[in-house]
């Protein structure tokens, strides 16, 4: 995989997630582009590349999204990174049963990636919430936050549909190996 | 990959007090490449969907904010009213001091709380009393030197009643007529008719011109009241019962309506320390 193209795409995805996509916010539900990027890589790249790509994308999400605690907004590197890496690994397992050149499959995988990464994120911060002096970064219960994450995942899946065309149009730039040559 | 995974797990679960000192710096560095694009996209977002502050009015935070807002609004209005009242009192005191430079006279501003009394026998309730050193008979003025009346008993600690000079219950008052231009200075007697009109009786054969000032000059009133203005000559009437007399109907110097702040004058020696 061409890491330069991935980095540029990640730059756009991170900037869109952090600054622009709030324009689509409906009752606290906001779609994300970075999981779509991870899902796209997971559909086409070899396993280690996809997991590393998920890890890097998640780390960027961690670094760009400080979490409110009683100490103030704190950047916690890890939760999204672990979640995205695991989601990429899951995507690799699922891609065998999906039509890779289908926007619906891409949307489904994006939704699964967002949901899985959101689940990990919620789990990590549910544990951290019990630390003395910290607290939960969401209003209400963890289950309620998980519900919001599920809706985020659905919204991200919907947003992935229009993203599929440009990604497929310029797929050669990514230099993915041919499926027959791909190491499993 | 294993090392990276372990590191990420460690940082994910490390308490914030260990992570925060260095991760904040990492965040600043990570933001650098995103800033130009982020600024541009942020502008586009603001243009597409301007930020509208939304607040769930049913949430406990909103309820608390509304409660505090109402509380502070009430306090603000109370403070504003109090400041306006103090400003009026200060203005009244300044006028009274300009009219009476004697440093031995104490001037106590008081708010008019109510107009008591029955029918044509009005009483004015003011917000100063015994605590300020006021006793029965002290003169009350408005606008510097216009007599409102005299304090009557009973006198409360923080309030008392004033019998206005235009009350029919006010006894006959000795006064002096003084032309503002000069030339006239003669004694008069001022009284209130049953209909509530303030009238002055001049010696037979004398007709005072309209606008002549009538000033109090009565030893039964306190020394601080001497020289204060009762009113001005409005017109001259000829009573049917005594055709030789001329009644000078006076316009009271102090307004009978719309009084809000008055000043009580008494010797400074009585002022509480």
XYZ file of C-alpha atoms in Angstrom:
457
model
C 0.000 0.000 0.000
C 1.168 3.498 -0.750
C 1.571 5.086 2.660
C 1.889 8.574 1.251
C -1.589 8.339 -0.265
C -2.872 6.854 2.982
C -1.323 9.719 4.968
C -2.870 12.342 2.710
C -6.242 10.598 2.905
C -5.879 10.374 6.679
C -5.085 14.078 6.823
C -8.293 14.884 4.970
C -10.310 12.367 6.982
C -9.018 13.662 10.316
C -9.662 17.282 9.368
C -13.138 16.446 8.110
C -13.989 14.488 11.264
C -12.707 17.115 13.620
C -13.851 20.306 11.955
C -16.437 19.761 9.253
C -18.688 16.760 9.824
C -20.474 18.439 12.727
C -22.432 20.072 9.935
C -24.323 16.767 9.590
C -24.943 16.479 13.341
C -28.455 15.425 14.286
C -29.298 15.133 17.988
C -25.696 14.393 18.947
C -25.145 11.809 16.190
C -22.191 12.693 13.950
C -20.845 10.569 11.077
C -17.100 9.904 10.732
C -14.873 9.517 7.704
C -11.777 7.956 9.305
C -13.485 4.586 9.947
C -14.484 4.531 6.274
C -10.834 4.977 5.359
C -9.845 2.119 7.674
C -12.613 -0.048 6.234
C -11.439 0.742 2.713
C -7.875 -0.250 3.560
C -9.122 -3.374 5.361
C -11.014 -4.407 2.220
C -7.965 -4.246 -0.033
C -4.660 -4.231 1.893
C -2.753 -7.161 3.372
C -3.457 -7.950 7.009
C -0.442 -6.299 8.709
C -0.774 -3.216 6.548
C -4.468 -2.936 7.326
C -3.930 -3.369 11.069
C -1.117 -0.787 11.096
C -3.247 1.582 9.043
C -6.092 1.122 11.547
C -3.697 1.709 14.408
C -2.339 4.928 12.888
C -5.795 6.214 11.978
C -7.036 5.474 15.492
C -4.015 7.159 17.043
C -4.720 10.289 15.008
C -8.330 10.188 16.247
C -7.083 9.836 19.825
C -4.707 12.755 19.463
C -7.258 15.032 17.829
C -10.076 14.273 20.288
C -9.300 15.231 23.890
C -11.600 13.642 26.430
C -13.219 15.666 29.228
C -12.166 14.596 32.721
C -12.144 16.311 36.082
C -8.533 17.316 35.311
C -9.708 19.070 32.141
C -9.545 17.887 28.555
C -7.017 15.056 28.409
C -5.625 13.340 25.326
C -5.511 9.576 25.927
C -3.540 7.830 23.168
C -4.870 4.319 22.772
C -8.601 3.692 22.850
C -9.359 4.616 19.245
C -6.036 3.163 18.080
C -6.782 -0.230 19.648
C -10.381 -0.076 18.454
C -9.465 0.778 14.874
C -6.709 -1.852 14.734
C -9.143 -4.486 15.968
C -11.789 -3.215 13.563
C -9.316 -3.451 10.670
C -8.447 -7.005 11.696
C -12.185 -7.842 11.834
C -12.660 -6.235 8.422
C -10.002 -8.537 7.012
C -11.918 -11.520 8.393
C -15.157 -10.263 6.895
C -13.924 -9.203 3.477
C -13.924 -12.778 2.250
C -17.696 -12.881 2.430
C -18.252 -9.394 0.964
C -18.362 -8.065 -2.575
C -15.342 -5.793 -2.456
C -16.439 -3.593 -5.314
C -19.867 -2.921 -3.822
C -20.772 0.405 -2.122
C -23.249 -1.439 0.113
C -20.497 -3.780 1.345
C -18.237 -0.791 1.945
C -20.984 0.976 3.902
C -21.624 -2.153 5.982
C -17.940 -2.614 6.755
C -17.622 1.072 7.663
C -20.553 0.773 10.065
C -19.015 -2.369 11.608
C -15.621 -0.643 11.954
C -17.148 2.413 13.647
C -19.256 0.280 15.948
C -16.426 -2.005 16.990
C -14.001 0.881 17.562
C -16.732 2.743 19.467
C -17.328 -0.338 21.612
C -13.643 -0.528 22.539
C -13.548 3.215 23.225
C -16.606 2.969 25.473
C -15.130 -0.010 27.310
C -11.828 1.768 27.956
C -13.500 4.892 29.270
C -15.992 2.871 31.326
C -12.987 1.408 33.154
C -11.255 4.779 33.413
C -14.427 6.320 34.770
C -13.927 4.427 38.014
C -10.479 5.888 38.606
C -10.472 8.333 41.506
C -10.606 11.922 40.311
C -11.614 11.071 36.741
C -15.155 10.420 35.587
C -17.123 9.314 32.608
C -16.692 11.506 29.538
C -20.314 11.087 28.501
C -23.549 12.306 30.059
C -25.750 9.482 31.339
C -24.804 5.816 31.260
C -22.240 3.858 29.239
C -25.133 2.022 27.588
C -26.546 5.335 26.421
C -23.138 6.257 24.991
C -23.022 2.902 23.232
C -26.412 3.706 21.713
C -25.018 7.004 20.416
C -21.990 5.160 19.035
C -24.321 2.748 17.235
C -26.136 5.653 15.620
C -22.748 7.209 14.770
C -21.859 3.915 13.093
C -25.068 3.948 11.040
C -24.454 7.565 10.026
C -20.844 6.743 9.093
C -22.097 3.810 7.024
C -24.469 6.117 5.171
C -21.719 8.648 4.558
C -19.456 5.883 3.248
C -21.737 5.327 0.240
C -20.828 8.598 -1.529
C -17.193 8.139 -0.456
C -17.004 4.793 -2.214
C -16.983 6.280 -5.758
C -13.894 8.524 -5.426
C -12.044 5.812 -3.498
C -12.827 3.236 -6.170
C -12.099 5.712 -8.958
C -8.553 6.301 -7.758
C -7.875 2.882 -6.218
C -4.756 2.512 -8.375
C -3.081 5.307 -6.479
C -3.145 3.144 -3.373
C -1.014 0.432 -4.968
C -2.919 -2.356 -3.271
C -1.633 -5.808 -4.221
C -3.836 -7.908 -6.472
C -6.157 -10.174 -4.456
C -4.465 -13.309 -5.802
C -1.051 -12.075 -4.595
C -2.228 -10.771 -1.255
C -0.697 -12.453 1.792
C -3.422 -13.654 4.126
C 3.206 -4.765 16.565
C 2.983 -6.534 19.914
C 5.054 -3.838 21.594
C 2.901 -1.118 20.049
C -0.246 -2.942 21.155
C 1.046 -3.258 24.744
C 2.064 0.406 24.779
C -1.366 1.462 23.541
C -3.099 -0.676 26.167
C -0.890 0.818 28.886
C -1.564 4.407 27.797
C -5.271 3.666 27.367
C -5.653 2.565 30.954
C -3.058 4.805 32.594
C -4.604 7.372 34.962
C -5.036 10.834 33.473
C -2.554 12.414 35.863
C 0.222 10.285 34.293
C -0.935 10.726 30.707
C -1.987 14.370 30.655
C 1.468 15.988 31.136
C 2.950 14.579 27.914
C -0.095 13.739 25.788
C -1.087 17.403 25.647
C 2.238 18.201 23.970
C 1.709 15.280 21.599
C -1.722 16.655 20.717
C -0.223 20.055 19.841
C 2.295 18.420 17.519
C -0.350 16.168 15.980
C -2.574 19.159 15.206
C 0.083 20.978 13.146
C -0.610 19.313 9.769
C -4.364 19.500 10.333
C -4.528 23.211 11.107
C -4.709 24.731 7.578
C -7.239 22.230 6.306
C -9.136 22.306 9.609
C -9.435 26.093 9.511
C -10.729 26.004 5.955
C -13.236 23.252 6.669
C -14.273 24.955 9.892
C -15.080 28.123 7.943
C -17.132 26.120 5.460
C -18.967 24.420 8.307
C -19.704 27.757 10.021
C -21.009 29.116 6.740
C -23.196 26.079 6.093
C -24.458 25.721 9.631
C -23.843 28.642 11.966
C -23.549 27.640 15.593
C -26.814 28.128 17.430
C -26.581 27.639 21.156
C -29.064 24.961 22.061
C -30.099 24.265 25.615
C -32.466 21.623 26.830
C -34.630 23.694 29.134
C -35.734 20.614 31.031
C -32.205 19.541 31.971
C -31.112 20.142 35.584
C -28.324 22.456 34.365
C -30.763 24.556 32.357
C -33.190 24.658 35.276
C -30.417 25.822 37.568
C -29.310 28.439 35.045
C -32.865 29.722 34.657
C -33.245 29.890 38.428
C -29.969 31.768 38.807
C -30.854 34.081 35.928
C -34.170 34.979 37.555
C -32.489 35.428 40.902
C -29.805 37.743 39.491
C -32.366 39.594 37.398
C -34.353 40.283 40.569
C -31.230 41.402 42.401
C -30.268 43.625 39.468
C -33.646 45.347 39.411
C -33.661 45.747 43.183
C -30.184 47.282 43.044
C -31.221 49.528 40.165
C -34.287 50.774 42.038
C -32.213 51.326 45.168
C -29.569 53.228 43.176
C -32.256 55.432 41.608
C -33.777 56.103 45.016
C -30.393 57.010 46.488
C -29.704 59.300 43.523
C -33.024 61.090 44.085
C -32.316 61.385 47.811
C -28.885 62.787 47.065
C -30.372 65.293 44.642
C -33.020 66.342 47.172
C -30.432 66.728 49.915
C -28.264 68.798 47.579
C -31.157 71.121 46.807
C -32.006 71.461 50.483
C -28.380 72.223 51.339
C -28.231 74.804 48.567
C -31.268 76.495 50.101
C -29.980 76.289 53.662
C -26.224 76.631 54.172
C -26.441 76.544 57.965
C -24.106 73.692 59.054
C -26.050 73.339 62.318
C -29.056 72.006 60.402
C -29.195 68.288 59.689
C -30.827 67.184 56.459
C -32.241 63.668 56.354
C -33.584 62.445 53.017
C -36.608 60.149 53.212
C -38.614 58.258 50.644
C -42.336 58.855 50.478
C -43.877 55.479 51.192
C -47.568 56.242 51.023
C -50.260 58.840 51.185
C -52.336 57.992 54.231
C -55.230 59.844 55.761
C -58.886 60.046 55.044
C -60.591 62.265 52.458
C -59.360 65.836 52.626
C -57.159 65.178 55.648
C -54.124 63.646 54.001
C -51.037 62.321 55.760
C -47.774 61.518 54.034
C -45.924 58.443 55.237
C -42.112 58.723 54.963
C -39.342 56.173 55.463
C -37.371 57.832 58.264
C -38.199 57.983 61.943
C -36.870 58.040 65.469
C -33.689 56.212 64.491
C -32.661 59.154 62.314
C -33.323 61.640 65.151
C -36.695 62.889 63.919
C -39.155 64.208 66.479
C -42.630 65.674 66.291
C -42.791 69.106 64.671
C -39.738 68.760 62.409
C -40.224 70.439 59.080
C -40.274 68.459 55.859
C -39.251 70.136 52.604
C -39.061 69.249 48.948
C -37.096 70.736 46.085
C -34.782 72.611 48.431
C -37.013 75.092 50.241
C -40.641 74.157 49.513
C -42.450 73.228 52.709
C -44.299 69.910 52.568
C -45.462 69.898 56.173
C -44.560 68.912 59.694
C -43.886 65.563 61.309
C -46.727 64.418 63.555
C -46.846 61.726 66.216
C -46.688 58.798 66.515
C -43.165 58.412 65.211
C -41.898 54.927 64.504
C -38.308 53.839 64.564
C -38.017 53.726 60.786
C -41.002 55.748 59.645
C -43.337 58.558 60.524
C -46.233 60.624 59.169
C -46.172 64.174 57.884
C -49.154 66.475 57.974
C -48.934 68.503 54.770
C -49.266 72.215 54.931
C -52.245 72.021 52.569
C -54.193 69.837 55.052
C -57.305 71.518 56.533
C -56.073 70.300 59.932
C -53.039 72.599 59.712
C -53.476 75.557 62.015
C -53.220 79.125 60.797
C -49.596 79.932 59.934
C -47.815 83.263 60.146
C -45.932 84.107 56.994
C -44.335 86.911 55.035
C -45.032 87.921 51.485
C -41.903 88.669 49.524
C -41.794 89.785 45.941
C -38.992 87.999 44.074
C -38.062 91.330 42.442
C -38.095 93.109 45.780
C -40.135 95.880 47.215
C -42.766 93.873 49.062
C -42.163 92.469 52.513
C -45.254 92.283 54.663
C -46.754 89.850 57.201
C -49.586 87.485 56.250
C -51.604 84.692 57.741
C -51.947 81.502 55.742
C -54.717 79.003 56.320
C -56.453 76.149 54.538
C -60.096 76.422 53.584
C -62.562 73.599 54.081
C -62.292 72.879 50.400
C -58.519 72.335 50.777
C -57.308 75.555 49.144
C -54.261 77.285 50.633
C -55.142 80.964 51.126
C -53.354 83.991 52.572
C -55.055 86.943 54.228
C -53.270 90.241 53.615
C -54.016 93.414 55.578
C -57.068 95.294 54.347
C -56.472 97.235 51.188
C -53.408 95.314 50.042
C -53.426 93.198 46.917
C -50.324 91.169 46.260
C -49.263 90.663 42.662
C -49.459 87.196 41.138
C -46.290 85.185 41.726
C -45.434 86.805 45.055
C -43.585 84.339 47.267
C -45.103 83.508 50.622
C -42.497 82.389 53.159
C -43.041 80.876 56.572
C -42.408 83.168 59.519
C -44.018 81.490 62.494
C -42.369 80.934 65.891
C -44.585 77.868 66.466
C -42.708 76.113 63.706
C -39.126 74.925 64.184
C -36.261 77.381 63.499
C -35.218 75.280 60.484
C -38.594 75.997 58.866
C -38.277 79.768 59.043
C -37.985 81.373 55.638
C -39.005 78.227 53.764
C -41.504 78.758 50.996
C -45.179 77.955 51.510
C -46.298 78.869 48.021
C -46.863 81.618 45.487
C -49.850 83.849 44.911
C -52.035 82.343 42.220
C -55.056 84.665 42.152
C -57.066 87.007 44.370
C -60.627 86.232 45.429
C -63.228 88.292 47.240
C -65.159 86.198 49.765
C -68.922 86.780 49.825
C -69.091 86.842 53.617
C -66.512 89.679 53.973
C -66.496 91.929 50.871
C -63.745 94.190 52.206
C -61.197 91.379 52.519
C -59.069 90.006 49.750
C -58.153 86.301 49.820
C -54.923 85.414 48.071
C -55.199 81.856 46.805
C -51.767 80.225 46.907
C -50.187 77.602 44.752
C -48.383 75.328 47.261
C -44.647 75.301 46.630
C -44.418 71.535 47.181
C -46.469 69.346 44.860
C -49.322 67.497 46.543
C -49.086 64.706 43.969
C -46.056 62.723 42.810
C -43.843 63.331 45.817
C -41.195 60.619 45.942
C -38.371 61.971 48.095
C -38.473 64.653 50.798
C -35.949 66.040 53.251
C -36.510 66.358 56.997
C -34.728 69.295 58.648
C -33.809 69.422 62.317
C -30.899 70.589 64.504
C -27.708 68.652 63.906
C -27.315 68.220 67.674
C -30.146 65.691 67.522
C -28.533 63.642 64.792
C -27.539 60.166 66.064
C -23.786 59.609 66.130
